[in-house]
mmCIF file of C-alpha atoms in Angstrom:
data_model
loop_
_atom_site.group_PDB
_atom_site.id
_atom_site.type_symbol
_atom_site.label_atom_id
_atom_site.label_comp_id
_atom_site.label_asym_id
_atom_site.label_seq_id
_atom_site.Cartn_x
_atom_site.Cartn_y
_atom_site.Cartn_z
ATOM 1 C CA HIS A 161 -24.419 -16.877 0.803
ATOM 2 C CA GLY A 162 -24.082 -14.731 3.926
ATOM 3 C CA LEU A 163 -20.318 -14.240 3.823
ATOM 4 C CA GLY A 164 -19.126 -10.799 4.830
ATOM 5 C CA ARG A 165 -15.351 -10.878 4.461
ATOM 6 C CA ILE A 166 -13.582 -12.587 1.570
ATOM 7 C CA ALA A 167 -9.847 -12.725 0.914
ATOM 8 C CA VAL A 168 -7.932 -13.680 -2.214
ATOM 9 C CA VAL A 169 -4.283 -14.686 -1.962
ATOM 10 C CA ASP A 170 -2.548 -14.713 -5.334
ATOM 11 C CA PHE A 171 0.849 -16.365 -5.827
ATOM 12 C CA ASP A 172 0.900 -16.254 -9.620
ATOM 13 C CA VAL A 173 4.163 -14.786 -10.944
ATOM 14 C CA HIS A 174 2.217 -11.895 -12.522
ATOM 15 C CA HIS A 175 0.403 -9.298 -10.448
ATOM 16 C CA GLY A 176 -3.379 -9.696 -10.557
ATOM 17 C CA ASN A 177 -4.202 -6.171 -11.638
ATOM 18 C CA GLY A 178 -7.788 -7.070 -12.569
ATOM 19 C CA THR A 179 -8.559 -8.590 -9.181
ATOM 20 C CA GLN A 180 -6.901 -5.654 -7.465
ATOM 21 C CA ASP A 181 -9.007 -3.198 -9.491
ATOM 22 C CA ILE A 182 -12.233 -5.000 -8.567
ATOM 23 C CA PHE A 183 -11.313 -5.113 -4.855
ATOM 24 C CA TRP A 184 -9.841 -1.590 -4.650
ATOM 25 C CA SER A 185 -12.884 0.151 -3.105
ATOM 26 C CA GLU A 186 -14.444 -2.808 -1.297
ATOM 27 C CA PRO A 187 -13.496 -2.886 2.407
ATOM 28 C CA ASP A 188 -15.015 -6.364 2.918
ATOM 29 C CA LEU A 189 -12.736 -7.817 0.235
ATOM 30 C CA PHE A 190 -9.003 -8.309 0.756
ATOM 31 C CA TYR A 191 -6.433 -9.010 -1.947
ATOM 32 C CA ALA A 192 -2.849 -10.080 -1.295
ATOM 33 C CA SER A 193 -0.338 -10.811 -4.032
ATOM 34 C CA THR A 194 3.188 -12.129 -4.241
ATOM 35 C CA HIS A 195 4.558 -11.637 -7.739
ATOM 36 C CA GLN A 196 7.738 -10.938 -9.641
ATOM 37 C CA SER A 197 8.577 -7.282 -10.140
ATOM 38 C CA PRO A 198 9.464 -5.854 -12.524
ATOM 39 C CA LEU A 199 7.294 -7.923 -14.828
ATOM 40 C CA TYR A 200 4.111 -7.573 -16.872
ATOM 41 C CA PRO A 201 1.658 -5.938 -16.199
ATOM 42 C CA GLY A 202 3.852 -3.490 -14.269
ATOM 43 C CA THR A 203 1.412 -3.036 -11.387
ATOM 44 C CA GLY A 204 1.482 -4.321 -7.825
ATOM 45 C CA SER A 205 3.832 -1.999 -6.005
ATOM 46 C CA GLU A 206 3.812 -1.939 -2.213
ATOM 47 C CA ASP A 207 2.188 1.503 -2.179
ATOM 48 C CA GLU A 208 -0.943 0.222 -3.971
ATOM 49 C CA THR A 209 -3.082 -0.408 -0.884
ATOM 50 C CA GLY A 210 -6.708 0.171 -1.855
ATOM 51 C CA VAL A 211 -9.173 2.693 -0.488
ATOM 52 C CA ALA A 212 -9.535 0.882 2.845
ATOM 53 C CA GLY A 213 -6.044 -0.635 3.084
ATOM 54 C CA ASN A 214 -7.494 -3.876 1.779
ATOM 55 C CA ILE A 215 -4.831 -4.446 -0.899
ATOM 56 C CA LEU A 216 -1.428 -5.917 -0.051
ATOM 57 C CA ASN A 217 1.321 -6.357 -2.594
ATOM 58 C CA ALA A 218 4.555 -8.173 -1.820
ATOM 59 C CA PRO A 219 6.601 -7.834 -5.016
ATOM 60 C CA LEU A 220 9.658 -10.064 -5.311
ATOM 61 C CA PRO A 221 12.705 -9.433 -7.506
ATOM 62 C CA PRO A 222 13.721 -11.924 -10.197
ATOM 63 C CA MET A 223 15.646 -14.964 -8.916
ATOM 64 C CA SER A 224 14.172 -14.604 -5.404
ATOM 65 C CA GLY A 225 13.650 -18.323 -4.874
ATOM 66 C CA GLY A 226 11.684 -20.213 -2.271
ATOM 67 C CA VAL A 227 13.370 -18.733 0.794
ATOM 68 C CA GLU A 228 12.403 -15.176 -0.148
ATOM 69 C CA PHE A 229 8.915 -16.253 -1.240
ATOM 70 C CA ARG A 230 8.287 -18.024 2.060
ATOM 71 C CA ARG A 231 9.696 -15.082 4.001
ATOM 72 C CA ALA A 232 7.297 -12.697 2.217
ATOM 73 C CA MET A 233 4.396 -15.019 2.928
ATOM 74 C CA GLU A 234 5.336 -15.492 6.600
ATOM 75 C CA ARG A 235 6.185 -11.882 7.410
ATOM 76 C CA ILE A 236 3.820 -9.935 5.183
ATOM 77 C CA VAL A 237 0.987 -11.851 3.531
ATOM 78 C CA LEU A 238 -0.133 -14.384 6.139
ATOM 79 C CA PRO A 239 -0.198 -11.910 9.076
ATOM 80 C CA ALA A 240 -2.226 -9.433 7.016
ATOM 81 C CA VAL A 241 -4.756 -12.046 5.928
ATOM 82 C CA ASP A 242 -4.914 -13.334 9.499
ATOM 83 C CA ALA A 243 -5.670 -9.809 10.766
ATOM 84 C CA PHE A 244 -8.371 -9.388 8.104
ATOM 85 C CA ALA A 245 -10.033 -12.585 9.413
ATOM 86 C CA PRO A 246 -11.845 -13.656 6.236
ATOM 87 C CA GLU A 247 -14.913 -15.864 6.206
ATOM 88 C CA LEU A 248 -13.852 -17.363 2.866
ATOM 89 C CA LEU A 249 -10.361 -17.684 1.420
ATOM 90 C CA LEU A 250 -9.704 -17.946 -2.302
ATOM 91 C CA ILE A 251 -6.322 -18.949 -3.693
ATOM 92 C CA SER A 252 -5.278 -17.688 -7.115
ATOM 93 C CA ALA A 253 -2.926 -20.587 -7.734
ATOM 94 C CA GLY A 254 -0.595 -19.652 -10.539
ATOM 95 C CA PHE A 255 2.355 -21.967 -11.013
ATOM 96 C CA ASP A 256 4.291 -19.828 -13.469
ATOM 97 C CA ALA A 257 6.652 -18.809 -10.660
ATOM 98 C CA HIS A 258 8.166 -22.313 -10.915
ATOM 99 C CA ALA A 259 11.882 -22.466 -11.780
ATOM 100 C CA ARG A 260 11.139 -24.444 -14.966
ATOM 101 C CA ASP A 261 8.640 -21.896 -16.279
ATOM 102 C CA PRO A 262 10.001 -19.901 -19.229
ATOM 103 C CA LEU A 263 8.051 -16.658 -18.737
ATOM 104 C CA ALA A 264 9.553 -15.406 -15.483
ATOM 105 C CA HIS A 265 12.251 -16.060 -12.936
ATOM 106 C CA LEU A 266 11.039 -16.390 -9.349
ATOM 107 C CA GLU A 267 12.610 -19.862 -9.191
ATOM 108 C CA LEU A 268 10.031 -21.568 -6.945
ATOM 109 C CA ASN A 269 9.386 -25.308 -6.861
ATOM 110 C CA GLU A 270 6.361 -27.476 -6.182
ATOM 111 C CA GLY A 271 7.357 -27.748 -2.517
ATOM 112 C CA ASP A 272 7.036 -23.984 -2.158
ATOM 113 C CA PHE A 273 3.508 -24.096 -3.571
ATOM 114 C CA ALA A 274 2.534 -27.003 -1.292
ATOM 115 C CA TRP A 275 3.927 -25.099 1.705
ATOM 116 C CA ALA A 276 1.955 -21.944 0.795
ATOM 117 C CA THR A 277 -1.197 -24.002 0.300
ATOM 118 C CA LEU A 278 -0.821 -25.630 3.710
ATOM 119 C CA GLU A 279 -0.223 -22.294 5.436
ATOM 120 C CA LEU A 280 -3.309 -20.827 3.767
ATOM 121 C CA MET A 281 -5.362 -23.867 4.779
ATOM 122 C CA ARG A 282 -4.264 -23.385 8.392
ATOM 123 C CA LEU A 283 -5.360 -19.781 8.207
ATOM 124 C CA ALA A 284 -8.698 -20.855 6.714
ATOM 125 C CA ASP A 285 -9.154 -23.330 9.557
ATOM 126 C CA ARG A 286 -8.778 -20.459 12.050
ATOM 127 C CA HIS A 287 -11.126 -18.011 10.352
ATOM 128 C CA CYS A 288 -13.204 -19.679 7.636
ATOM 129 C CA ASP A 289 -14.215 -23.052 9.057
ATOM 130 C CA GLY A 290 -11.745 -24.450 6.536
ATOM 131 C CA ARG A 291 -13.483 -22.847 3.534
ATOM 132 C CA VAL A 292 -10.906 -22.574 0.756
ATOM 133 C CA VAL A 293 -11.520 -22.234 -2.972
ATOM 134 C CA SER A 294 -8.609 -22.569 -5.357
ATOM 135 C CA THR A 295 -8.515 -21.433 -8.970
ATOM 136 C CA LEU A 296 -5.824 -22.494 -11.413
ATOM 137 C CA GLU A 297 -4.025 -19.620 -13.076
ATOM 138 C CA GLY A 298 -0.710 -19.462 -14.946
ATOM 139 C CA GLY A 299 1.821 -22.151 -15.742
ATOM 140 C CA TYR A 300 3.517 -22.582 -19.096
ATOM 141 C CA ASP A 301 5.987 -25.421 -18.607
ATOM 142 C CA LEU A 302 3.793 -28.519 -18.666
ATOM 143 C CA ARG A 303 6.017 -30.606 -16.379
ATOM 144 C CA ALA A 304 6.276 -27.816 -13.805
ATOM 145 C CA LEU A 305 2.536 -27.201 -14.078
ATOM 146 C CA ALA A 306 1.778 -30.895 -13.512
ATOM 147 C CA LEU A 307 4.137 -31.199 -10.534
ATOM 148 C CA SER A 308 2.928 -27.977 -8.943
ATOM 149 C CA THR A 309 -0.762 -28.674 -9.491
ATOM 150 C CA ALA A 310 -0.380 -32.179 -8.062
ATOM 151 C CA ALA A 311 1.421 -30.851 -4.983
ATOM 152 C CA HIS A 312 -1.215 -28.140 -4.492
ATOM 153 C CA VAL A 313 -4.204 -30.467 -4.910
ATOM 154 C CA GLN A 314 -2.647 -33.180 -2.739
ATOM 155 C CA THR A 315 -2.140 -30.617 0.004
ATOM 156 C CA LEU A 316 -5.736 -29.420 -0.357
ATOM 157 C CA MET A 317 -6.988 -33.017 -0.149
ATOM 158 C CA THR A 318 -4.811 -34.275 2.703
ATOM 159 C CA GLY A 319 -3.980 -31.163 4.704
ATOM 160 C CA GLN A 320 -0.324 -32.183 4.643
#
């Protein structure tokens, strides 16, 4: 496929310890995660940075809400991914951080997910010729999952 630098941005409420483990020693792969902490699986602290500094964790405390989530994305995650300059961007789109979801308490809403999607698409336009792949991850309240998935996919389709 000829791609040299690939980034994954994960906004599932749980830290993606498996993805982080796979990327840990791979300098051409970058992994960034926002997630609730403390929460299962108990990984994803800020000092977990990978062999080449290619891992970025932005843990958020319970009840953070959209303002704190967006602040972490704007100040920490997006600048780091921008500096990495990926050729392909993958989104681990978990919607279990939604306020209606029973498993955790980040208190996000579908507008927060749409905003994050749009910001990641803008980054992909700058570095990846718009190449974005999204994978559906967590979400356990069906209404919240439907609203969040619809907002995410609509943003991917329309760029708005």
